[in-house]
Every structure is written in C-alpha cells, then in structure tokens.
Amino acid sequence: MRIGFAGLGAMGGPMAGHLLDAGHKLLVLTRRRESAAAAIAKGAVWAETAKALAAGSEMVFTVLPGPAEIEAIMAGEDGLRAGFSAGTPYIDLSTNSPALVRKLSADLAGIGVPMLDAPVSGGPKGAASRKLAIWVGGERATYDACKPILDLLGDQVRYLGASGSASVAKLVHNCANYGIQMVLAEAFTMGVKAGVDPAALFGAIRQGSLGRQRAVDRMTDQFLPHEFDNPAFALELAHKDVSLATALGRENDVPMRFANMTLAEMTEALNKGWGKRDSRVAMLIQEERAGLDIRVPRSVLQDILKNEPL
C-alpha cells in the first residue's frame, strides 16, 4: 500500500520502519526533516505538505504529541483534510483528546474519510520491538480492514468500540500508571527514611502480593465482579495497616499525601459499616461518587485473563 505517515519521533520512527520493512511504500512528514532520515534511507519519500501526504496515500497515520499538533496538521489549505480522498482511512496513533477525536471523526465522515483513534502503549522500546498494545476506536468495518496493517506495528491490537473509546482507555491507563508511580515513590521514601536499605526494600516488596501480580489484574478479584463479602483481607485490618504506615511517615517527617487520602477513603468505608468486608470495598466510595455500579461477570474476566499474554 501507499501509506502516509506523519510524525517520526521516538515512537513514529520505528513504526514507520516496520511498515517499510513489510514492503509498503511510505510518504513521510515530520517537524524536523532529519528525523525522517532513517525512513528515507529505507525508501520513504518526503512529502512537502500534509495535504500532499494525504493526497498521495491509501491510508494515513499520525503519531504526534497531542491535540494541538493534530488540529494544526489537519487544518488549512495545506492540511491533511484538504488532501484526503473519500475512502482513505485515517488512523491517529497519538494520545489524543477523546472530544477532539469524536469531533474530527464526525467532520471527516462528512467527506467520506473513516477515522480510527488508535493510541499505543509500550514506549519507544515497544515501538522498536513491536511489543505494543494498540487500542482502537471507530467503525468496526474500518478496524477490520486496517487490522492487518496495525498488526505490523504492535502485538496486541484490540478493538474497543465507537470513536473515542480507545483514547479514553489510553487516558485511564496513563492516569493510573502515573498515579501508581507517585504512590510507590511516597511509600518507598517512607520506608527508606524509616531505616531500610532501598535495595533490600525493593527486593522485599516485589516478593509481596503487590509485586507478584499485575496491579490491574487485582481489579478482577473483588472490584470488577462487585464481590466484597467473602474477604481475602478485611477492610478493618487494611485500615489498621494504612494507619500504621501514615503514623510511621509522621514519625520520620515524610509527607504522606496519597496515603492519607487513602486512609480517609478507607475510614469513610469503615464508617459505613463495611469493616468486615474485603478491603477493596473502599473502592466503592469512588464508584458511588461517580454515580456508577460497575459489575463485570467473572466468566468475562477469566476470558480476558486467559487470552491476554503478559
């Protein structure tokens, strides 16, 4: 195929290389032309404008920093939109705003251009090795038609639903990821300041339940199936543990912002009379605030766990 590829940075460069290695012909465009040198050396052709890139392609990808760059490359007489032909799929691999994705998708549909939002997860190493998750939102028929190309870029390509669905999933993933990082930083500094060698501390916690299971997979135990009444570990005991941790932070002059917020949530759950229920019942506090009742059958969760490689 003739494929247009805009954005050849740490993520886009390796992905463009995979398409070239598979024998596809690429038109490329990026902010700094020197970033396209590796792709051009493999046979890619430089497009002078975004319009020319779209006009010369049977499929167009963008991998750009964010919404502002997507809007900029799409707009104007030399923008992507001006060059699209009806029927040319447009696939945005960027981490983008779901609102913008839905707006663009509706606008492009008006000129016969199907759009998929397909953000990726795996970082530059994953882009190079093809160990990438690619989440896709948009029309199912467009996804089915484009999946063979997407499979060249990542090893876990998953259709999530209507336009914007994948962008929502990516923001959930990244928000949770960086939040977990901050909690680990907080708890770890507390442990080191309380006198434990950092290497020894790391070795210890990775052998505990937190280290032995993927954090997201733990959601399948109680939270997602909405089953809290056969506790693996009671809330009242977990509340005691977090209380002790925050006290240790105070004793060692370590700010424990996230731990204290967690303790407040657990205390609220305890005050509801949930002390004998599983400790994860405190997660219902946020669910109730959001006006949701989340329940996923265990059979569905088991199928996901069974079919998804690490």
PDB file of C-alpha atoms in Angstrom:
ATOM      1  CA  MET A   1       0.000   0.000   0.000  1.00  0.00           C
ATOM      2  CA  ARG A   2       0.889   3.656  -0.289  1.00  0.00           C
ATOM      3  CA  ILE A   3       0.842   4.842   3.306  1.00  0.00           C
ATOM      4  CA  GLY A   4       1.212   8.370   4.625  1.00  0.00           C
ATOM      5  CA  PHE A   5       2.995   8.674   7.966  1.00  0.00           C
ATOM      6  CA  ALA A   6       3.240  11.959   9.852  1.00  0.00           C
ATOM      7  CA  GLY A   7       5.389  12.079  12.971  1.00  0.00           C
ATOM      8  CA  LEU A   8       8.696  10.214  13.015  1.00  0.00           C
ATOM      9  CA  GLY A   9       9.931  10.728  16.548  1.00  0.00           C
ATOM     10  CA  ALA A  10      10.820   8.138  19.159  1.00  0.00           C
ATOM     11  CA  MET A  11       7.551   6.280  18.587  1.00  0.00           C
ATOM     12  CA  GLY A  12       6.710   7.061  14.983  1.00  0.00           C
ATOM     13  CA  GLY A  13      10.159   6.430  13.554  1.00  0.00           C
ATOM     14  CA  PRO A  14      10.338   2.732  14.467  1.00  0.00           C
ATOM     15  CA  MET A  15       6.718   2.164  13.467  1.00  0.00           C
ATOM     16  CA  ALA A  16       7.300   3.706  10.053  1.00  0.00           C
ATOM     17  CA  GLY A  17      10.317   1.412   9.727  1.00  0.00           C
ATOM     18  CA  HIS A  18       8.152  -1.669  10.331  1.00  0.00           C
ATOM     19  CA  LEU A  19       5.815  -0.646   7.519  1.00  0.00           C
ATOM     20  CA  LEU A  20       8.747  -0.151   5.168  1.00  0.00           C
ATOM     21  CA  ASP A  21      10.239  -3.496   6.183  1.00  0.00           C
ATOM     22  CA  ALA A  22       6.917  -5.131   5.286  1.00  0.00           C
ATOM     23  CA  GLY A  23       7.173  -3.739   1.755  1.00  0.00           C
ATOM     24  CA  HIS A  24       4.789  -0.810   1.943  1.00  0.00           C
ATOM     25  CA  LYS A  25       5.542   2.496   0.228  1.00  0.00           C
ATOM     26  CA  LEU A  26       5.651   5.449   2.603  1.00  0.00           C
ATOM     27  CA  LEU A  27       5.168   9.156   2.210  1.00  0.00           C
ATOM     28  CA  VAL A  28       6.502  10.801   5.356  1.00  0.00           C
ATOM     29  CA  LEU A  29       6.314  14.173   7.062  1.00  0.00           C
ATOM     30  CA  THR A  30       7.682  15.318  10.389  1.00  0.00           C
ATOM     31  CA  ARG A  31       8.539  18.574  12.122  1.00  0.00           C
ATOM     32  CA  ARG A  32      12.295  18.104  11.685  1.00  0.00           C
ATOM     33  CA  ARG A  33      13.265  16.583   8.357  1.00  0.00           C
ATOM     34  CA  GLU A  34      16.363  14.979   9.864  1.00  0.00           C
ATOM     35  CA  SER A  35      14.048  12.779  11.947  1.00  0.00           C
ATOM     36  CA  ALA A  36      12.904  11.187   8.692  1.00  0.00           C
ATOM     37  CA  ALA A  37      16.435  10.276   7.583  1.00  0.00           C
ATOM     38  CA  ALA A  38      16.222   6.618   8.626  1.00  0.00           C
ATOM     39  CA  ALA A  39      12.871   6.131   6.895  1.00  0.00           C
ATOM     40  CA  ILE A  40      14.061   7.913   3.740  1.00  0.00           C
ATOM     41  CA  ALA A  41      17.169   5.728   3.704  1.00  0.00           C
ATOM     42  CA  LYS A  42      14.830   2.724   3.605  1.00  0.00           C
ATOM     43  CA  GLY A  43      12.913   4.156   0.656  1.00  0.00           C
ATOM     44  CA  ALA A  44      10.335   6.500   2.143  1.00  0.00           C
ATOM     45  CA  VAL A  45       9.527   9.665   0.181  1.00  0.00           C
ATOM     46  CA  TRP A  46       9.343  13.087   1.811  1.00  0.00           C
ATOM     47  CA  ALA A  47       6.014  14.894   1.488  1.00  0.00           C
ATOM     48  CA  GLU A  48       6.332  18.651   1.275  1.00  0.00           C
ATOM     49  CA  THR A  49       2.953  19.289   2.886  1.00  0.00           C
ATOM     50  CA  ALA A  50       0.362  17.401   4.913  1.00  0.00           C
ATOM     51  CA  LYS A  51      -2.045  17.844   2.001  1.00  0.00           C
ATOM     52  CA  ALA A  52       0.411  16.171  -0.374  1.00  0.00           C
ATOM     53  CA  LEU A  53       0.920  13.340   2.102  1.00  0.00           C
ATOM     54  CA  ALA A  54      -2.814  12.652   2.323  1.00  0.00           C
ATOM     55  CA  ALA A  55      -3.380  13.053  -1.406  1.00  0.00           C
ATOM     56  CA  GLY A  56      -0.698  10.501  -2.256  1.00  0.00           C
ATOM     57  CA  SER A  57      -1.730   7.824   0.235  1.00  0.00           C
ATOM     58  CA  GLU A  58      -4.225   4.986   0.513  1.00  0.00           C
ATOM     59  CA  MET A  59      -4.024   5.129   4.318  1.00  0.00           C
ATOM     60  CA  VAL A  60      -2.713   7.858   6.628  1.00  0.00           C
ATOM     61  CA  PHE A  61      -1.182   7.607  10.116  1.00  0.00           C
ATOM     62  CA  THR A  62      -0.310  10.374  12.555  1.00  0.00           C
ATOM     63  CA  VAL A  63       1.874   9.988  15.653  1.00  0.00           C
ATOM     64  CA  LEU A  64       2.017  13.464  17.154  1.00  0.00           C
ATOM     65  CA  PRO A  65       2.476  14.919  20.662  1.00  0.00           C
ATOM     66  CA  GLY A  66      -1.136  15.877  21.296  1.00  0.00           C
ATOM     67  CA  PRO A  67      -4.375  17.626  20.317  1.00  0.00           C
ATOM     68  CA  ALA A  68      -2.803  20.945  19.290  1.00  0.00           C
ATOM     69  CA  GLU A  69      -0.498  19.236  16.789  1.00  0.00           C
ATOM     70  CA  ILE A  70      -3.331  17.093  15.421  1.00  0.00           C
ATOM     71  CA  GLU A  71      -5.513  20.142  14.859  1.00  0.00           C
ATOM     72  CA  ALA A  72      -2.632  22.006  13.229  1.00  0.00           C
ATOM     73  CA  ILE A  73      -1.736  19.261  10.754  1.00  0.00           C
ATOM     74  CA  MET A  74      -5.373  18.757   9.828  1.00  0.00           C
ATOM     75  CA  ALA A  75      -6.269  22.397   9.200  1.00  0.00           C
ATOM     76  CA  GLY A  76      -5.756  24.841   6.350  1.00  0.00           C
ATOM     77  CA  GLU A  77      -5.333  24.629   2.612  1.00  0.00           C
ATOM     78  CA  ASP A  78      -2.172  22.537   3.019  1.00  0.00           C
ATOM     79  CA  GLY A  79      -3.549  20.355   5.825  1.00  0.00           C
ATOM     80  CA  LEU A  80      -4.389  16.666   5.814  1.00  0.00           C
ATOM     81  CA  ARG A  81      -8.109  17.310   5.480  1.00  0.00           C
ATOM     82  CA  ALA A  82      -7.590  19.199   2.249  1.00  0.00           C
ATOM     83  CA  GLY A  83      -5.721  16.265   0.721  1.00  0.00           C
ATOM     84  CA  PHE A  84      -7.881  13.313   1.724  1.00  0.00           C
ATOM     85  CA  SER A  85      -9.785  11.345  -0.877  1.00  0.00           C
ATOM     86  CA  ALA A  86     -13.053   9.695   0.098  1.00  0.00           C
ATOM     87  CA  GLY A  87     -12.458   6.207   1.441  1.00  0.00           C
ATOM     88  CA  THR A  88      -8.903   6.830   2.688  1.00  0.00           C
ATOM     89  CA  PRO A  89      -8.675   5.584   6.292  1.00  0.00           C
ATOM     90  CA  TYR A  90      -7.080   7.990   8.755  1.00  0.00           C
ATOM     91  CA  ILE A  91      -5.547   6.416  11.867  1.00  0.00           C
ATOM     92  CA  ASP A  92      -4.335   8.584  14.735  1.00  0.00           C
ATOM     93  CA  LEU A  93      -1.817   6.728  16.915  1.00  0.00           C
ATOM     94  CA  SER A  94      -1.343   9.734  19.209  1.00  0.00           C
ATOM     95  CA  THR A  95      -2.562  10.088  22.783  1.00  0.00           C
ATOM     96  CA  ASN A  96      -5.349  12.500  21.973  1.00  0.00           C
ATOM     97  CA  SER A  97      -8.386  14.189  23.489  1.00  0.00           C
ATOM     98  CA  PRO A  98     -11.496  11.981  23.142  1.00  0.00           C
ATOM     99  CA  ALA A  99     -13.559  15.103  22.475  1.00  0.00           C
ATOM    100  CA  LEU A 100     -11.286  16.122  19.597  1.00  0.00           C
ATOM    101  CA  VAL A 101     -11.236  12.568  18.244  1.00  0.00           C
ATOM    102  CA  ARG A 102     -15.029  12.489  18.110  1.00  0.00           C
ATOM    103  CA  LYS A 103     -15.178  15.941  16.544  1.00  0.00           C
ATOM    104  CA  LEU A 104     -12.618  15.033  13.876  1.00  0.00           C
ATOM    105  CA  SER A 105     -14.241  11.683  13.199  1.00  0.00           C
ATOM    106  CA  ALA A 106     -17.615  13.314  12.578  1.00  0.00           C
ATOM    107  CA  ASP A 107     -16.075  16.022  10.401  1.00  0.00           C
ATOM    108  CA  LEU A 108     -14.053  13.581   8.299  1.00  0.00           C
ATOM    109  CA  ALA A 109     -17.043  11.280   7.891  1.00  0.00           C
ATOM    110  CA  GLY A 110     -18.681  14.203   6.105  1.00  0.00           C
ATOM    111  CA  ILE A 111     -16.094  13.918   3.312  1.00  0.00           C
ATOM    112  CA  GLY A 112     -16.120  10.117   3.297  1.00  0.00           C
ATOM    113  CA  VAL A 113     -12.929   9.599   5.320  1.00  0.00           C
ATOM    114  CA  PRO A 114     -13.179   6.963   8.085  1.00  0.00           C
ATOM    115  CA  MET A 115     -11.125   7.696  11.191  1.00  0.00           C
ATOM    116  CA  LEU A 116      -9.760   5.381  13.861  1.00  0.00           C
ATOM    117  CA  ASP A 117      -8.266   6.577  17.124  1.00  0.00           C
ATOM    118  CA  ALA A 118      -5.550   4.029  17.914  1.00  0.00           C
ATOM    119  CA  PRO A 119      -3.292   5.155  20.783  1.00  0.00           C
ATOM    120  CA  VAL A 120      -0.420   2.858  21.639  1.00  0.00           C
ATOM    121  CA  SER A 121       1.202   1.720  24.868  1.00  0.00           C
ATOM    122  CA  GLY A 122       4.695   0.321  25.197  1.00  0.00           C
ATOM    123  CA  GLY A 123       7.024   3.285  24.788  1.00  0.00           C
ATOM    124  CA  PRO A 124       9.915   3.651  22.344  1.00  0.00           C
ATOM    125  CA  LYS A 125      11.255   0.176  23.204  1.00  0.00           C
ATOM    126  CA  GLY A 126       7.894  -1.331  22.384  1.00  0.00           C
ATOM    127  CA  ALA A 127       7.665   0.671  19.163  1.00  0.00           C
ATOM    128  CA  ALA A 128      11.045  -0.734  18.119  1.00  0.00           C
ATOM    129  CA  SER A 129      10.317  -4.338  19.131  1.00  0.00           C
ATOM    130  CA  ARG A 130       6.621  -4.320  18.113  1.00  0.00           C
ATOM    131  CA  LYS A 131       5.709  -5.195  21.714  1.00  0.00           C
ATOM    132  CA  LEU A 132       2.961  -2.613  21.645  1.00  0.00           C
ATOM    133  CA  ALA A 133      -0.642  -2.564  22.746  1.00  0.00           C
ATOM    134  CA  ILE A 134      -2.756  -0.699  20.205  1.00  0.00           C
ATOM    135  CA  TRP A 135      -6.284   0.207  21.306  1.00  0.00           C
ATOM    136  CA  VAL A 136      -8.679   1.147  18.538  1.00  0.00           C
ATOM    137  CA  GLY A 137     -11.909   3.126  18.410  1.00  0.00           C
ATOM    138  CA  GLY A 138     -14.113   3.823  15.393  1.00  0.00           C
ATOM    139  CA  GLU A 139     -16.269   1.873  12.971  1.00  0.00           C
ATOM    140  CA  ARG A 140     -15.757  -1.866  13.267  1.00  0.00           C
ATOM    141  CA  ALA A 141     -15.625  -2.327   9.490  1.00  0.00           C
ATOM    142  CA  THR A 142     -12.789   0.203   9.225  1.00  0.00           C
ATOM    143  CA  TYR A 143     -10.934  -1.540  12.049  1.00  0.00           C
ATOM    144  CA  ASP A 144     -11.306  -4.932  10.350  1.00  0.00           C
ATOM    145  CA  ALA A 145      -9.974  -3.513   7.080  1.00  0.00           C
ATOM    146  CA  CYS A 146      -6.990  -1.827   8.753  1.00  0.00           C
ATOM    147  CA  LYS A 147      -6.073  -4.522  11.279  1.00  0.00           C
ATOM    148  CA  PRO A 148      -3.531  -6.322   9.035  1.00  0.00           C
ATOM    149  CA  ILE A 149      -1.553  -3.076   8.859  1.00  0.00           C
ATOM    150  CA  LEU A 150      -1.929  -2.400  12.587  1.00  0.00           C
ATOM    151  CA  ASP A 151      -0.646  -5.912  13.285  1.00  0.00           C
ATOM    152  CA  LEU A 152       2.644  -4.844  11.705  1.00  0.00           C
ATOM    153  CA  LEU A 153       3.040  -2.199  14.401  1.00  0.00           C
ATOM    154  CA  GLY A 154       2.030  -3.999  17.597  1.00  0.00           C
ATOM    155  CA  ASP A 155       1.495  -7.455  19.027  1.00  0.00           C
ATOM    156  CA  GLN A 156      -1.707  -6.662  20.947  1.00  0.00           C
ATOM    157  CA  VAL A 157      -4.240  -4.877  18.775  1.00  0.00           C
ATOM    158  CA  ARG A 158      -7.697  -4.598  20.363  1.00  0.00           C
ATOM    159  CA  TYR A 159     -10.938  -3.047  19.156  1.00  0.00           C
ATOM    160  CA  LEU A 160     -12.709  -1.164  21.966  1.00  0.00           C
ATOM    161  CA  GLY A 161     -15.779   0.377  20.371  1.00  0.00           C
ATOM    162  CA  ALA A 162     -17.025   3.649  18.955  1.00  0.00           C
ATOM    163  CA  SER A 163     -14.892   6.660  18.104  1.00  0.00           C
ATOM    164  CA  GLY A 164     -13.006   7.998  21.128  1.00  0.00           C
ATOM    165  CA  SER A 165     -13.205   4.741  23.103  1.00  0.00           C
ATOM    166  CA  ALA A 166      -9.528   3.967  22.641  1.00  0.00           C
ATOM    167  CA  SER A 167      -8.471   7.485  23.580  1.00  0.00           C
ATOM    168  CA  VAL A 168     -10.481   7.190  26.800  1.00  0.00           C
ATOM    169  CA  ALA A 169      -8.777   3.870  27.568  1.00  0.00           C
ATOM    170  CA  LYS A 170      -5.334   5.381  26.978  1.00  0.00           C
ATOM    171  CA  LEU A 171      -6.030   8.258  29.370  1.00  0.00           C
ATOM    172  CA  VAL A 172      -7.303   5.816  32.006  1.00  0.00           C
ATOM    173  CA  HIS A 173      -4.135   3.773  31.571  1.00  0.00           C
ATOM    174  CA  ASN A 174      -1.729   6.686  31.787  1.00  0.00           C
ATOM    175  CA  CYS A 175      -3.509   8.425  34.641  1.00  0.00           C
ATOM    176  CA  ALA A 176      -3.493   5.209  36.697  1.00  0.00           C
ATOM    177  CA  ASN A 177       0.112   4.456  35.761  1.00  0.00           C
ATOM    178  CA  TYR A 178       1.493   7.801  36.897  1.00  0.00           C
ATOM    179  CA  GLY A 179      -0.707   7.803  39.984  1.00  0.00           C
ATOM    180  CA  ILE A 180       0.678   4.404  40.998  1.00  0.00           C
ATOM    181  CA  GLN A 181       4.199   5.713  40.420  1.00  0.00           C
ATOM    182  CA  MET A 182       3.602   8.584  42.831  1.00  0.00           C
ATOM    183  CA  VAL A 183       2.134   6.287  45.489  1.00  0.00           C
ATOM    184  CA  LEU A 184       5.163   3.997  45.187  1.00  0.00           C
ATOM    185  CA  ALA A 185       7.505   6.972  45.486  1.00  0.00           C
ATOM    186  CA  GLU A 186       5.700   8.137  48.614  1.00  0.00           C
ATOM    187  CA  ALA A 187       5.637   4.758  50.338  1.00  0.00           C
ATOM    188  CA  PHE A 188       9.190   3.901  49.302  1.00  0.00           C
ATOM    189  CA  THR A 189      10.657   7.136  50.645  1.00  0.00           C
ATOM    190  CA  MET A 190       8.846   6.466  53.905  1.00  0.00           C
ATOM    191  CA  GLY A 191      10.444   3.019  54.111  1.00  0.00           C
ATOM    192  CA  VAL A 192      13.952   4.241  53.317  1.00  0.00           C
ATOM    193  CA  LYS A 193      13.740   7.147  55.752  1.00  0.00           C
ATOM    194  CA  ALA A 194      12.498   4.715  58.404  1.00  0.00           C
ATOM    195  CA  GLY A 195      15.808   2.884  58.063  1.00  0.00           C
ATOM    196  CA  VAL A 196      15.521   0.139  55.440  1.00  0.00           C
ATOM    197  CA  ASP A 197      18.153  -0.143  52.714  1.00  0.00           C
ATOM    198  CA  PRO A 198      16.484   0.754  49.373  1.00  0.00           C
ATOM    199  CA  ALA A 199      17.778  -2.334  47.548  1.00  0.00           C
ATOM    200  CA  ALA A 200      16.597  -4.589  50.371  1.00  0.00           C
ATOM    201  CA  LEU A 201      13.247  -2.796  50.471  1.00  0.00           C
ATOM    202  CA  PHE A 202      12.732  -3.196  46.745  1.00  0.00           C
ATOM    203  CA  GLY A 203      13.643  -6.872  46.945  1.00  0.00           C
ATOM    204  CA  ALA A 204      11.119  -7.339  49.731  1.00  0.00           C
ATOM    205  CA  ILE A 205       8.090  -5.585  48.252  1.00  0.00           C
ATOM    206  CA  ARG A 206       8.442  -7.270  44.870  1.00  0.00           C
ATOM    207  CA  GLN A 207       8.018 -10.600  46.661  1.00  0.00           C
ATOM    208  CA  GLY A 208       4.790  -9.477  48.329  1.00  0.00           C
ATOM    209  CA  SER A 209       1.293  -9.706  46.848  1.00  0.00           C
ATOM    210  CA  LEU A 210       1.707  -6.292  45.178  1.00  0.00           C
ATOM    211  CA  GLY A 211       4.873  -7.376  43.389  1.00  0.00           C
ATOM    212  CA  ARG A 212       3.691 -10.830  42.369  1.00  0.00           C
ATOM    213  CA  GLN A 213       0.571  -9.769  40.483  1.00  0.00           C
ATOM    214  CA  ARG A 214      -0.055  -7.066  37.909  1.00  0.00           C
ATOM    215  CA  ALA A 215      -1.765  -4.174  39.654  1.00  0.00           C
ATOM    216  CA  VAL A 216      -4.552  -4.023  37.075  1.00  0.00           C
ATOM    217  CA  ASP A 217      -5.241  -7.758  37.349  1.00  0.00           C
ATOM    218  CA  ARG A 218      -6.011  -7.274  41.037  1.00  0.00           C
ATOM    219  CA  MET A 219      -9.192  -5.490  39.948  1.00  0.00           C
ATOM    220  CA  THR A 220     -10.627  -8.861  38.891  1.00  0.00           C
ATOM    221  CA  ASP A 221     -10.585 -10.222  42.456  1.00  0.00           C
ATOM    222  CA  GLN A 222     -13.336  -8.097  44.017  1.00  0.00           C
ATOM    223  CA  PHE A 223     -13.828  -4.702  42.368  1.00  0.00           C
ATOM    224  CA  LEU A 224     -14.898  -5.634  38.831  1.00  0.00           C
ATOM    225  CA  PRO A 225     -17.092  -8.618  39.777  1.00  0.00           C
ATOM    226  CA  HIS A 226     -18.510  -6.498  42.625  1.00  0.00           C
ATOM    227  CA  GLU A 227     -17.952  -9.212  45.227  1.00  0.00           C
ATOM    228  CA  PHE A 228     -16.782  -7.940  48.608  1.00  0.00           C
ATOM    229  CA  ASP A 229     -18.479 -10.199  51.154  1.00  0.00           C
ATOM    230  CA  ASN A 230     -16.030 -13.117  51.169  1.00  0.00           C
ATOM    231  CA  PRO A 231     -12.980 -11.133  52.225  1.00  0.00           C
ATOM    232  CA  ALA A 232      -9.473 -12.097  51.246  1.00  0.00           C
ATOM    233  CA  PHE A 233      -8.358  -9.394  53.684  1.00  0.00           C
ATOM    234  CA  ALA A 234     -10.836  -7.410  55.743  1.00  0.00           C
ATOM    235  CA  LEU A 235     -11.152  -3.653  55.460  1.00  0.00           C
ATOM    236  CA  GLU A 236     -10.714  -3.179  59.220  1.00  0.00           C
ATOM    237  CA  LEU A 237      -7.326  -4.884  59.061  1.00  0.00           C
ATOM    238  CA  ALA A 238      -6.235  -2.949  55.963  1.00  0.00           C
ATOM    239  CA  HIS A 239      -7.340   0.290  57.671  1.00  0.00           C
ATOM    240  CA  LYS A 240      -5.120  -0.572  60.614  1.00  0.00           C
ATOM    241  CA  ASP A 241      -2.150  -1.173  58.284  1.00  0.00           C
ATOM    242  CA  VAL A 242      -2.511   2.127  56.437  1.00  0.00           C
ATOM    243  CA  SER A 243      -2.980   3.913  59.775  1.00  0.00           C
ATOM    244  CA  LEU A 244       0.328   2.459  60.936  1.00  0.00           C
ATOM    245  CA  ALA A 245       2.014   3.493  57.679  1.00  0.00           C
ATOM    246  CA  THR A 246       0.846   7.091  57.943  1.00  0.00           C
ATOM    247  CA  ALA A 247       1.965   7.158  61.583  1.00  0.00           C
ATOM    248  CA  LEU A 248       5.402   5.911  60.504  1.00  0.00           C
ATOM    249  CA  GLY A 249       5.511   8.732  57.971  1.00  0.00           C
ATOM    250  CA  ARG A 250       4.803  11.287  60.670  1.00  0.00           C
ATOM    251  CA  GLU A 251       7.460   9.779  62.939  1.00  0.00           C
ATOM    252  CA  ASN A 252      10.049  10.169  60.184  1.00  0.00           C
ATOM    253  CA  ASP A 253       8.907  13.553  58.817  1.00  0.00           C
ATOM    254  CA  VAL A 254       7.869  12.070  55.464  1.00  0.00           C
ATOM    255  CA  PRO A 255       4.881  13.735  53.747  1.00  0.00           C
ATOM    256  CA  MET A 256       2.253  11.042  53.061  1.00  0.00           C
ATOM    257  CA  ARG A 257      -0.283  12.878  50.927  1.00  0.00           C
ATOM    258  CA  PHE A 258      -1.544   9.893  48.944  1.00  0.00           C
ATOM    259  CA  ALA A 259      -1.502   7.546  51.916  1.00  0.00           C
ATOM    260  CA  ASN A 260      -3.540   9.996  53.991  1.00  0.00           C
ATOM    261  CA  MET A 261      -6.089  10.379  51.193  1.00  0.00           C
ATOM    262  CA  THR A 262      -6.278   6.580  51.001  1.00  0.00           C
ATOM    263  CA  LEU A 263      -6.769   6.378  54.751  1.00  0.00           C
ATOM    264  CA  ALA A 264      -9.579   8.932  54.539  1.00  0.00           C
ATOM    265  CA  GLU A 265     -11.353   6.837  51.883  1.00  0.00           C
ATOM    266  CA  MET A 266     -10.920   3.691  53.955  1.00  0.00           C
ATOM    267  CA  THR A 267     -12.212   5.472  57.051  1.00  0.00           C
ATOM    268  CA  GLU A 268     -15.317   6.571  55.162  1.00  0.00           C
ATOM    269  CA  ALA A 269     -15.887   2.975  54.090  1.00  0.00           C
ATOM    270  CA  LEU A 270     -15.319   1.801  57.666  1.00  0.00           C
ATOM    271  CA  ASN A 271     -17.890   4.321  58.888  1.00  0.00           C
ATOM    272  CA  LYS A 272     -20.426   2.751  56.526  1.00  0.00           C
ATOM    273  CA  GLY A 273     -20.125  -0.460  58.499  1.00  0.00           C
ATOM    274  CA  TRP A 274     -18.034  -2.247  55.882  1.00  0.00           C
ATOM    275  CA  GLY A 275     -15.173  -3.238  58.193  1.00  0.00           C
ATOM    276  CA  LYS A 276     -15.745  -6.991  57.853  1.00  0.00           C
ATOM    277  CA  ARG A 277     -15.988  -6.834  54.055  1.00  0.00           C
ATOM    278  CA  ASP A 278     -12.969  -7.170  51.780  1.00  0.00           C
ATOM    279  CA  SER A 279     -10.539  -4.268  51.961  1.00  0.00           C
ATOM    280  CA  ARG A 280     -11.176  -3.368  48.329  1.00  0.00           C
ATOM    281  CA  VAL A 281     -14.733  -2.384  49.264  1.00  0.00           C
ATOM    282  CA  ALA A 282     -13.299   1.088  49.908  1.00  0.00           C
ATOM    283  CA  MET A 283     -13.081   1.401  46.118  1.00  0.00           C
ATOM    284  CA  LEU A 284     -16.877   1.644  46.109  1.00  0.00           C
ATOM    285  CA  ILE A 285     -16.619   5.111  47.650  1.00  0.00           C
ATOM    286  CA  GLN A 286     -15.275   6.488  44.361  1.00  0.00           C
ATOM    287  CA  GLU A 287     -17.705   4.397  42.341  1.00  0.00           C
ATOM    288  CA  GLU A 288     -20.648   5.827  44.273  1.00  0.00           C
ATOM    289  CA  ARG A 289     -19.326   9.385  43.843  1.00  0.00           C
ATOM    290  CA  ALA A 290     -19.191   8.847  40.093  1.00  0.00           C
ATOM    291  CA  GLY A 291     -22.770   7.561  40.068  1.00  0.00           C
ATOM    292  CA  LEU A 292     -21.787   4.129  38.779  1.00  0.00           C
ATOM    293  CA  ASP A 293     -22.465   0.491  39.594  1.00  0.00           C
ATOM    294  CA  ILE A 294     -19.676  -1.459  37.885  1.00  0.00           C
ATOM    295  CA  ARG A 295     -20.173  -5.213  37.556  1.00  0.00           C
ATOM    296  CA  VAL A 296     -18.331  -7.500  35.129  1.00  0.00           C
ATOM    297  CA  PRO A 297     -19.146 -11.245  35.200  1.00  0.00           C
ATOM    298  CA  ARG A 298     -16.277 -13.427  36.379  1.00  0.00           C
ATOM    299  CA  SER A 299     -16.554 -15.536  33.225  1.00  0.00           C
ATOM    300  CA  VAL A 300     -15.815 -12.459  31.086  1.00  0.00           C
ATOM    301  CA  LEU A 301     -12.872 -11.500  33.285  1.00  0.00           C
ATOM    302  CA  GLN A 302     -11.453 -15.015  33.147  1.00  0.00           C
ATOM    303  CA  ASP A 303     -11.614 -14.983  29.343  1.00  0.00           C
ATOM    304  CA  ILE A 304      -9.666 -11.697  29.287  1.00  0.00           C
ATOM    305  CA  LEU A 305      -7.028 -13.008  31.691  1.00  0.00           C
ATOM    306  CA  LYS A 306      -6.724 -16.301  29.822  1.00  0.00           C
ATOM    307  CA  ASN A 307      -6.348 -14.788  26.363  1.00  0.00           C
ATOM    308  CA  GLU A 308      -4.030 -11.878  27.162  1.00  0.00           C
ATOM    309  CA  PRO A 309      -0.276 -12.603  27.222  1.00  0.00           C
ATOM    310  CA  LEU A 310       1.983 -10.636  29.531  1.00  0.00           C
TER     311      LEU A 310
END
